[in-house]
PDB file of C-alpha atoms in Angstrom:
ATOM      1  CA  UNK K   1      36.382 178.171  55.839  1.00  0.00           C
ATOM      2  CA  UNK K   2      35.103 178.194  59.123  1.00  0.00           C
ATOM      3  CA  UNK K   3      35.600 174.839  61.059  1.00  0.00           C
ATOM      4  CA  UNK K   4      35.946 173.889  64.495  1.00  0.00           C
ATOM      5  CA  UNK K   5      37.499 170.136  65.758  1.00  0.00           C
ATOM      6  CA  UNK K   6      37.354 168.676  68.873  1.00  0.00           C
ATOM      7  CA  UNK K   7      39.828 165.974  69.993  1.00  0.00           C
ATOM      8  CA  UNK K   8      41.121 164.325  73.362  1.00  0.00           C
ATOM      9  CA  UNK K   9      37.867 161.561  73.411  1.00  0.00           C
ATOM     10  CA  UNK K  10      38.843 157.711  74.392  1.00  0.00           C
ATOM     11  CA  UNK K  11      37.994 155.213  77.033  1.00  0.00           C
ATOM     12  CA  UNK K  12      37.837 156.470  80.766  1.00  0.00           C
ATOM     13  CA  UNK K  13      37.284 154.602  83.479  1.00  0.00           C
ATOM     14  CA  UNK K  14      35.005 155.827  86.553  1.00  0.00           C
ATOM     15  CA  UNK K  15      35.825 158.370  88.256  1.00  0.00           C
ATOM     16  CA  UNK K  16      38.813 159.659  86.052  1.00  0.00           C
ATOM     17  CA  UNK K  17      39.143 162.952  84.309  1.00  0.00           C
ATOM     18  CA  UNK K  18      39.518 163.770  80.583  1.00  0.00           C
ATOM     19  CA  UNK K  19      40.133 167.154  78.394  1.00  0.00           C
ATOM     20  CA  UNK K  20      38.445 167.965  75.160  1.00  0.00           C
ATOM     21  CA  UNK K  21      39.813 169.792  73.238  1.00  0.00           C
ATOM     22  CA  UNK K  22      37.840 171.862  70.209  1.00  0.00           C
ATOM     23  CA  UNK K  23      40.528 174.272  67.734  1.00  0.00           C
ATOM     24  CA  UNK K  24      38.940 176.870  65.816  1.00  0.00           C
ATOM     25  CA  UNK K  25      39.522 178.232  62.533  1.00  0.00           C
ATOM     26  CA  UNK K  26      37.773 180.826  60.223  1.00  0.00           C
ATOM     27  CA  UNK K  27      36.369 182.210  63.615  1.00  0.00           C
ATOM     28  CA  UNK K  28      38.154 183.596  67.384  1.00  0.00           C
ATOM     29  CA  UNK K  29      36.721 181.996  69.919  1.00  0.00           C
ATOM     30  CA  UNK K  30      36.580 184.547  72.314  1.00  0.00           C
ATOM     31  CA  UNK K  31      34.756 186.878  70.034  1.00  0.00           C
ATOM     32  CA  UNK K  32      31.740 183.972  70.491  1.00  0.00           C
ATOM     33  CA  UNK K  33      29.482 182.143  72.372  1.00  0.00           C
ATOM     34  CA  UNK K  34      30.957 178.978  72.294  1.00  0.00           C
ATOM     35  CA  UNK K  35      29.553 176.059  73.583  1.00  0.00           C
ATOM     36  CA  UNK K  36      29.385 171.530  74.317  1.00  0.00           C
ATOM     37  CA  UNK K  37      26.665 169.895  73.536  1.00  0.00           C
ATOM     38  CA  UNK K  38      26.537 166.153  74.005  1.00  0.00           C
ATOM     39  CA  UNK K  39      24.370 163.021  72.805  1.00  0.00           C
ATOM     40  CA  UNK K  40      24.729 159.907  74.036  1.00  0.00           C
ATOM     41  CA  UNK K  41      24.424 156.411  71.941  1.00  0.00           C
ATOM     42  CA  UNK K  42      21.269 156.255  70.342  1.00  0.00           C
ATOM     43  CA  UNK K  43      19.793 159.247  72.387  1.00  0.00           C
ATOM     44  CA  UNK K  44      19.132 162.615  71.972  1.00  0.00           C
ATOM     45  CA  UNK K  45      21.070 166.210  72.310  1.00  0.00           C
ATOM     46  CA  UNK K  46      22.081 167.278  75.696  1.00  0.00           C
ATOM     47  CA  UNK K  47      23.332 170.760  76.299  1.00  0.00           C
ATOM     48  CA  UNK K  48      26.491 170.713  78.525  1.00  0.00           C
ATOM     49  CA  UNK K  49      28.335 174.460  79.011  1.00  0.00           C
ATOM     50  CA  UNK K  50      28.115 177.764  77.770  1.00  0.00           C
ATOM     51  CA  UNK K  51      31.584 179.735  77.738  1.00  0.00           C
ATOM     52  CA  UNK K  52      30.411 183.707  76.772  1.00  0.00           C
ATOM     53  CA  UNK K  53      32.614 185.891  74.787  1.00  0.00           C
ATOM     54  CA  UNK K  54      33.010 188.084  77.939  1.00  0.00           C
ATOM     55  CA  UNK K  55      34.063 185.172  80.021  1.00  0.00           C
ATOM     56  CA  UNK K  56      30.672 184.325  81.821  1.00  0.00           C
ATOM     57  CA  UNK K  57      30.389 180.206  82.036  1.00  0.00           C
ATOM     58  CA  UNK K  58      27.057 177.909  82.531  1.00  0.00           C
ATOM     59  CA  UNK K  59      26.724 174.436  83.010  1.00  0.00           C
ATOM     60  CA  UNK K  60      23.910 172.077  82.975  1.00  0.00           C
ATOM     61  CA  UNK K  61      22.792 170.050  86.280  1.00  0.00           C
ATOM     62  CA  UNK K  62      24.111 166.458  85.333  1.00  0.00           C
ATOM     63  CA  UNK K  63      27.812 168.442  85.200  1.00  0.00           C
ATOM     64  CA  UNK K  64      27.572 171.055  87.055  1.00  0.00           C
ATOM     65  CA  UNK K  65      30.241 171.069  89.824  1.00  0.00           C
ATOM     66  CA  UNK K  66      32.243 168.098  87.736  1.00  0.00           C
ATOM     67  CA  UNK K  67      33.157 169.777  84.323  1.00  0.00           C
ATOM     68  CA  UNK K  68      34.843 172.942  83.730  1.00  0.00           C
ATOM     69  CA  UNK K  69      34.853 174.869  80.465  1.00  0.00           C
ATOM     70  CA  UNK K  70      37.338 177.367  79.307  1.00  0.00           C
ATOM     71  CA  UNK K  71      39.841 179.031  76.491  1.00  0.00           C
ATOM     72  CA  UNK K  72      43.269 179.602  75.434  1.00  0.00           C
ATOM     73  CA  UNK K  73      42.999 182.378  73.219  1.00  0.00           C
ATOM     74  CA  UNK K  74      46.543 182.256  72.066  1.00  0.00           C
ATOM     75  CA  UNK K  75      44.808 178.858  70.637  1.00  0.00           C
ATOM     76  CA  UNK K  76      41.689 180.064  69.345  1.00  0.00           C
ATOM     77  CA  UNK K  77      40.799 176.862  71.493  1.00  0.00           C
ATOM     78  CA  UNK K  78      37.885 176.206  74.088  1.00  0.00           C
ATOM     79  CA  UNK K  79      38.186 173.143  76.227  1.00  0.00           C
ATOM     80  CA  UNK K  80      36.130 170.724  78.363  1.00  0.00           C
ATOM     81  CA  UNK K  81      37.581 169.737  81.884  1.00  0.00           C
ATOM     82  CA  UNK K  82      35.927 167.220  82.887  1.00  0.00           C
ATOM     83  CA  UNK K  83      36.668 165.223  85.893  1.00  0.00           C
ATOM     84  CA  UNK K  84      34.816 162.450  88.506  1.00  0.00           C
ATOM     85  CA  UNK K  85      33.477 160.862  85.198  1.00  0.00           C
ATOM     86  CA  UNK K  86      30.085 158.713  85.521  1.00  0.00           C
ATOM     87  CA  UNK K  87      28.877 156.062  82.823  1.00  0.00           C
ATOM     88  CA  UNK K  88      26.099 158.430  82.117  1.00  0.00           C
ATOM     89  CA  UNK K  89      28.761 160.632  80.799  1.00  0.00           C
ATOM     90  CA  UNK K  90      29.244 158.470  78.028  1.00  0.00           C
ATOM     91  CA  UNK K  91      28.386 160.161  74.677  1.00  0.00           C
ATOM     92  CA  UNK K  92      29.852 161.868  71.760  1.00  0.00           C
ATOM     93  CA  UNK K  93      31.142 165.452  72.745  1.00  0.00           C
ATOM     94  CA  UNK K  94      30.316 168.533  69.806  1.00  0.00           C
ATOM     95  CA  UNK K  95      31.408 172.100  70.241  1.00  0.00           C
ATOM     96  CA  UNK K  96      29.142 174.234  68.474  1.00  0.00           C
ATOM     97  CA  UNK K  97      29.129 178.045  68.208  1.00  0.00           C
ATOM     98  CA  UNK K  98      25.975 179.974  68.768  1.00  0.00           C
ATOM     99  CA  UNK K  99      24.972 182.618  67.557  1.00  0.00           C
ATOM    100  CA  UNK K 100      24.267 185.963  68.996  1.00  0.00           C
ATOM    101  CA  UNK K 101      21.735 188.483  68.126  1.00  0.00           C
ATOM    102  CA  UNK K 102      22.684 192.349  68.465  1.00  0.00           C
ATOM    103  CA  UNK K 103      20.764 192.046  71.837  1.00  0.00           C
ATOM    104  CA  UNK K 104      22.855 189.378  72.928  1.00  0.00           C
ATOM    105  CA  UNK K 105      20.043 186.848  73.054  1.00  0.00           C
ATOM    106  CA  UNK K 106      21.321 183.368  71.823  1.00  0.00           C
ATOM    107  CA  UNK K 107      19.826 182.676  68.054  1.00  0.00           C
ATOM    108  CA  UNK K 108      21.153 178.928  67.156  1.00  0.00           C
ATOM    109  CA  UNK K 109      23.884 176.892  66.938  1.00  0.00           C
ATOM    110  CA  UNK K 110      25.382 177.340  63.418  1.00  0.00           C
ATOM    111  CA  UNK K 111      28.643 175.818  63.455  1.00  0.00           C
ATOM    112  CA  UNK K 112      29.381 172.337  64.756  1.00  0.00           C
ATOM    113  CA  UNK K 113      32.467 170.345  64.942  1.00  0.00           C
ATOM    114  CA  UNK K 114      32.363 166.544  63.798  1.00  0.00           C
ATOM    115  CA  UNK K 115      32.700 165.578  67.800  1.00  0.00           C
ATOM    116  CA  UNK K 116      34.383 163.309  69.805  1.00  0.00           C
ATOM    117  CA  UNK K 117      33.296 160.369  71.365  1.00  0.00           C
ATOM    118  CA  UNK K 118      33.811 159.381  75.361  1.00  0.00           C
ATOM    119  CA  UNK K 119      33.202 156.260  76.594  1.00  0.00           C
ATOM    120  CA  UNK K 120      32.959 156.038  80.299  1.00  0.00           C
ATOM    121  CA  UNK K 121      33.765 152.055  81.438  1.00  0.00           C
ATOM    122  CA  UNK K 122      35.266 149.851  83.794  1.00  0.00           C
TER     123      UNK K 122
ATOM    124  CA  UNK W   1      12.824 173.606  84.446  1.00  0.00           C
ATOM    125  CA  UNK W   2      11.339 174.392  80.506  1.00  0.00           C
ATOM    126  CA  UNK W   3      10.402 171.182  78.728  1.00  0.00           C
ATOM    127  CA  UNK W   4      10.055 170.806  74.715  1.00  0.00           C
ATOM    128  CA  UNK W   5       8.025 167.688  74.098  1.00  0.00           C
ATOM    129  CA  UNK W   6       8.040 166.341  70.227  1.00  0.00           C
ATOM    130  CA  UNK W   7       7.052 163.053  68.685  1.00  0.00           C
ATOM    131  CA  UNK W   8       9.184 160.464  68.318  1.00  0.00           C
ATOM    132  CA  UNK W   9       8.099 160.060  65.082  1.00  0.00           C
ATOM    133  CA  UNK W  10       6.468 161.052  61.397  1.00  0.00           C
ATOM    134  CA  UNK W  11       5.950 159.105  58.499  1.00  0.00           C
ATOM    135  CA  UNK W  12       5.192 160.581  55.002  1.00  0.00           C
ATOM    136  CA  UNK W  13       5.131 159.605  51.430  1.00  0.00           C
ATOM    137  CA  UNK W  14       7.710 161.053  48.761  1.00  0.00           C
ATOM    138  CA  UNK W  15       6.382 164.745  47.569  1.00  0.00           C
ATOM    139  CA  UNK W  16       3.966 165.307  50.628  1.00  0.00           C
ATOM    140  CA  UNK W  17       4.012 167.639  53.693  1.00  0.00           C
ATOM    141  CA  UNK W  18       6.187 166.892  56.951  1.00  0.00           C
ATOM    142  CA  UNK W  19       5.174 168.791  59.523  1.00  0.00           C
ATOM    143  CA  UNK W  20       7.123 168.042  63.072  1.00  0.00           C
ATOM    144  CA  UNK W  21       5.578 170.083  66.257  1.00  0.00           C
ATOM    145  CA  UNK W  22       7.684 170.878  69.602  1.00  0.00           C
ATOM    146  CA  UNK W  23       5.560 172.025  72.358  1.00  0.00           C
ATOM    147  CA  UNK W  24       6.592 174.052  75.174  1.00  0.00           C
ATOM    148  CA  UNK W  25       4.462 176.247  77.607  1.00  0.00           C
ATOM    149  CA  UNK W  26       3.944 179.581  76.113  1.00  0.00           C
ATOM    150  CA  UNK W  27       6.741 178.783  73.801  1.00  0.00           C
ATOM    151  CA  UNK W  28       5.654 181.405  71.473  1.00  0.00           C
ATOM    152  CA  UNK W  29       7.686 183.943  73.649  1.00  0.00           C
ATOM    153  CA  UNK W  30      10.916 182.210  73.169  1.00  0.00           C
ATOM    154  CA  UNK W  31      13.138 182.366  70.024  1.00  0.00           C
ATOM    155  CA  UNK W  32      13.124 178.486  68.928  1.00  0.00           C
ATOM    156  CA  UNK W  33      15.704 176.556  66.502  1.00  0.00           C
ATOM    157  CA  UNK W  34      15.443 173.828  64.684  1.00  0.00           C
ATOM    158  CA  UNK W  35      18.312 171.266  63.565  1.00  0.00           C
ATOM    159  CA  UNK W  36      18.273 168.183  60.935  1.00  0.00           C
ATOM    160  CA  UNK W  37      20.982 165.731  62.287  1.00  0.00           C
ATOM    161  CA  UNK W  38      21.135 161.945  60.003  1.00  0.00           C
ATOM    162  CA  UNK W  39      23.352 159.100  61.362  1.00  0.00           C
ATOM    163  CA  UNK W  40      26.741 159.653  62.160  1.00  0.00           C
ATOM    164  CA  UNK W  41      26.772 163.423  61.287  1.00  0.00           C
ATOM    165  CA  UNK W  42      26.736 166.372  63.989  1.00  0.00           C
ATOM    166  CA  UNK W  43      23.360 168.275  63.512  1.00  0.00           C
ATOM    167  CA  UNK W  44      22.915 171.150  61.477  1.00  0.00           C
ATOM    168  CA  UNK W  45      20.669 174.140  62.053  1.00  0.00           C
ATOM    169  CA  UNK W  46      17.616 174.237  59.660  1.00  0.00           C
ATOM    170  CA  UNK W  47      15.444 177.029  61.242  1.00  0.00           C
ATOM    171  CA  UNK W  48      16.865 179.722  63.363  1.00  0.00           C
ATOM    172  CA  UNK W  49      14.637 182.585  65.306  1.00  0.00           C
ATOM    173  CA  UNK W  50      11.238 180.515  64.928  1.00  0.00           C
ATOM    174  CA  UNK W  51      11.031 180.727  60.915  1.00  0.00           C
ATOM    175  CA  UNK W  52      14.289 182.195  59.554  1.00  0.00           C
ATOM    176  CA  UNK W  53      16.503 179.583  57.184  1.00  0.00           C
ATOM    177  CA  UNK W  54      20.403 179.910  57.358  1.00  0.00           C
ATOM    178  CA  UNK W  55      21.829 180.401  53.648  1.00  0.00           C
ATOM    179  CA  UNK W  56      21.594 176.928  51.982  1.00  0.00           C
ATOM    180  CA  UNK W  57      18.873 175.577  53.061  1.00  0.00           C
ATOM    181  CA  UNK W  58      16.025 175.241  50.765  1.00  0.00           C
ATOM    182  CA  UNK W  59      12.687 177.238  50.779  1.00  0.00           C
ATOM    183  CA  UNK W  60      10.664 174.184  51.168  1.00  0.00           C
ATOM    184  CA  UNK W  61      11.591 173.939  54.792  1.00  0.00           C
ATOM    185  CA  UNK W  62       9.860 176.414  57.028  1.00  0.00           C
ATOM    186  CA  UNK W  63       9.019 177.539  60.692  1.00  0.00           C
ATOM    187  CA  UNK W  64       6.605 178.803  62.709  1.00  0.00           C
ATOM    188  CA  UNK W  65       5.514 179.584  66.441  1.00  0.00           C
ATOM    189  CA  UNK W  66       2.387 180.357  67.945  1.00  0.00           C
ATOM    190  CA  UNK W  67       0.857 179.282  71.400  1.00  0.00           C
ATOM    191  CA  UNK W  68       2.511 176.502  72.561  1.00  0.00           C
ATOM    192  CA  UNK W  69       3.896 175.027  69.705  1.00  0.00           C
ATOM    193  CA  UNK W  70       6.351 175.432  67.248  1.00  0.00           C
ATOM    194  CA  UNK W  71       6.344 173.855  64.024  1.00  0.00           C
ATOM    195  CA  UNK W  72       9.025 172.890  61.395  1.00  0.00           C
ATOM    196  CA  UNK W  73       7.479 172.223  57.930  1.00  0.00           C
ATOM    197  CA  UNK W  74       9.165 170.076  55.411  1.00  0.00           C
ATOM    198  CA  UNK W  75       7.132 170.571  51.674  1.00  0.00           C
ATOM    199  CA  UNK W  76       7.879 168.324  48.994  1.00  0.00           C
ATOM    200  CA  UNK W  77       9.661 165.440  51.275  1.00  0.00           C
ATOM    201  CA  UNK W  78      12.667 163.957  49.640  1.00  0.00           C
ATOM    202  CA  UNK W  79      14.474 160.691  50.804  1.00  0.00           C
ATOM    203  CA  UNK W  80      17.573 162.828  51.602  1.00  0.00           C
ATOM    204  CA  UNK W  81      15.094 164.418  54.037  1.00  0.00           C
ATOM    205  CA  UNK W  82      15.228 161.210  56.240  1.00  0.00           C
ATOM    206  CA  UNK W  83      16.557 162.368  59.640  1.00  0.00           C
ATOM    207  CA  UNK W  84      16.213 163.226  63.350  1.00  0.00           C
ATOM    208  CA  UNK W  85      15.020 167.074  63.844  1.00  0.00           C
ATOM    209  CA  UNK W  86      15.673 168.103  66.649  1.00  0.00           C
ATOM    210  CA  UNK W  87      13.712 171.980  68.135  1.00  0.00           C
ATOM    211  CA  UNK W  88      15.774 173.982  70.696  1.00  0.00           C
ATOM    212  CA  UNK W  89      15.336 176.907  72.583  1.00  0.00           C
ATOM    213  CA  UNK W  90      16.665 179.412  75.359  1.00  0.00           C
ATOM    214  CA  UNK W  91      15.725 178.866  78.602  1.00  0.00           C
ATOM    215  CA  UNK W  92      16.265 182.507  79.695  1.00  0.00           C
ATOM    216  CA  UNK W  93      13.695 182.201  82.667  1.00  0.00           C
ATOM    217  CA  UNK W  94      16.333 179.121  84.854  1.00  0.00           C
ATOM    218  CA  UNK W  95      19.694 181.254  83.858  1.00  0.00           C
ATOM    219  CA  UNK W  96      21.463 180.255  80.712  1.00  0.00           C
ATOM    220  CA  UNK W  97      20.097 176.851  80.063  1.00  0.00           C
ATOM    221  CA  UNK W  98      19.434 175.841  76.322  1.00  0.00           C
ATOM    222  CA  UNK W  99      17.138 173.279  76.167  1.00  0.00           C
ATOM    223  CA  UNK W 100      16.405 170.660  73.295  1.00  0.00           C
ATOM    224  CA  UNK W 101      13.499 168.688  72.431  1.00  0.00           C
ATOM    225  CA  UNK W 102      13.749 164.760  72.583  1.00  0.00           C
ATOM    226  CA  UNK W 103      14.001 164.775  68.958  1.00  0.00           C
ATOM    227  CA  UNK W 104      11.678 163.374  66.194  1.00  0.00           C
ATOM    228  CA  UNK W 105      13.082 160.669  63.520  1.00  0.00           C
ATOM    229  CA  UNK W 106      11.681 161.612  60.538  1.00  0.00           C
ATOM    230  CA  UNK W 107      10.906 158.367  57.697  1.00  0.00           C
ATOM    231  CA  UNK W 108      10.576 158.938  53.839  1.00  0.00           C
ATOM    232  CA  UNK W 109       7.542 155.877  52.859  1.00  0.00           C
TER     233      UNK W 109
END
């Protein structure tokens, strides 16, 4: 079965750093397109980094410059890096793999983990 | 940057039609994915490359794109139907961006 489980969420204060954590199984992680998406309390998804199977790595504006992405592949695990937290950081944290066409054009995100939640207070 | 605007919400009776839009300029040229997410769950995808279904989900849930907007359509609404959708696409023009919708909550009458 094909599963993938992130961990390391908890209560941050402002300013500090924390590392997710998201283990794969039923699927190598650096054979995909693996990416965080996040969603804050009662809003709606935001997409946070892109790690590519060949190594290339994206971020979106509100973290670009603040969180890192990036895999162990001894692991089979992708991690999020994420330092100088904000309270707008707050939000539950999903890896998801996406799919890839034979083009290499993105087609979805089929597999999600159950996330982790990070809560960014004083 | 690429915006997907979608209605916060749509109503419909047991056994009717849902049909949920996402606009985006010229978003007919852009591959677009749909996910059902319901409280406390992560999302799963529905509709992948405008109109194709991943294995399990039903036939009564469809896709299509033309224009500038892309439609999910939900057939024969159950209450287990009763969920945020949220559309999604690649943003291929800014880079690598993906780029979600603002999400529509779906209600079974």
């Amino acid at each position: 079965e094909v599963q993938l489980v992130e961990s390391g969420g908890g209560l941050i204060q402002p300013g500090g750093s924390l590392r997710l954590s998201c283990a794969a199984s039923g699927l190598t992680v650096s054979d995909n397109f693996m990416n965080w998406v996040r969603q804050a309390p009662g809003k709606g998804l935001e997409w946070v980094s892109i790690l590519y199977d060949g190594g290339s790595t994206y971020y979106g504006d509100s973290v670009k410059g603040r969180f890192t992405i990036s895999r162990d592949n001894s692991k089979n695990t992708l991690y999020l890096q994420m330092n100088r937290l904000r309270v707008e950081d707050t939000a539950v944290y999903y890896c998801a793999r996406e799919k890839a066409l034979a083009s290499g054009s993105p087609d979805g995100f089929d597999i999600w983990g159950p996330g982790t939640m990070v809560t960014v207070s004083s | 940057s690429y915006v997907l605007t979608q209605p916060s919400s749509v109503s419909v009776a047991p056994g009717k039609t849902a049909r949920i839009t996402c606009g985006g300029n010229n978003i007919e040229r852009k591959s677009v994915h749909w996910y059902q997410q319901k409280p406390g769950q992560a999302p799963l995808l529905v509709i992948y490359h405008d109109s194709d279904r991943p294995s399990g989900i039903p036939e009564r849930v469809s896709g299509s794109n033309s224009g500038n907007t892309a439609t999910l359509t939900i057939s024969s609404v159950e209450a287990g139907d009763e969920a945020d959708y949220y559309c999604q696409v690649w943003d291929s023009s800014s880079g690598h961006r993906r780029i979600f919708g603002g999400g529509t909550k779906l209600t079974v009458l």
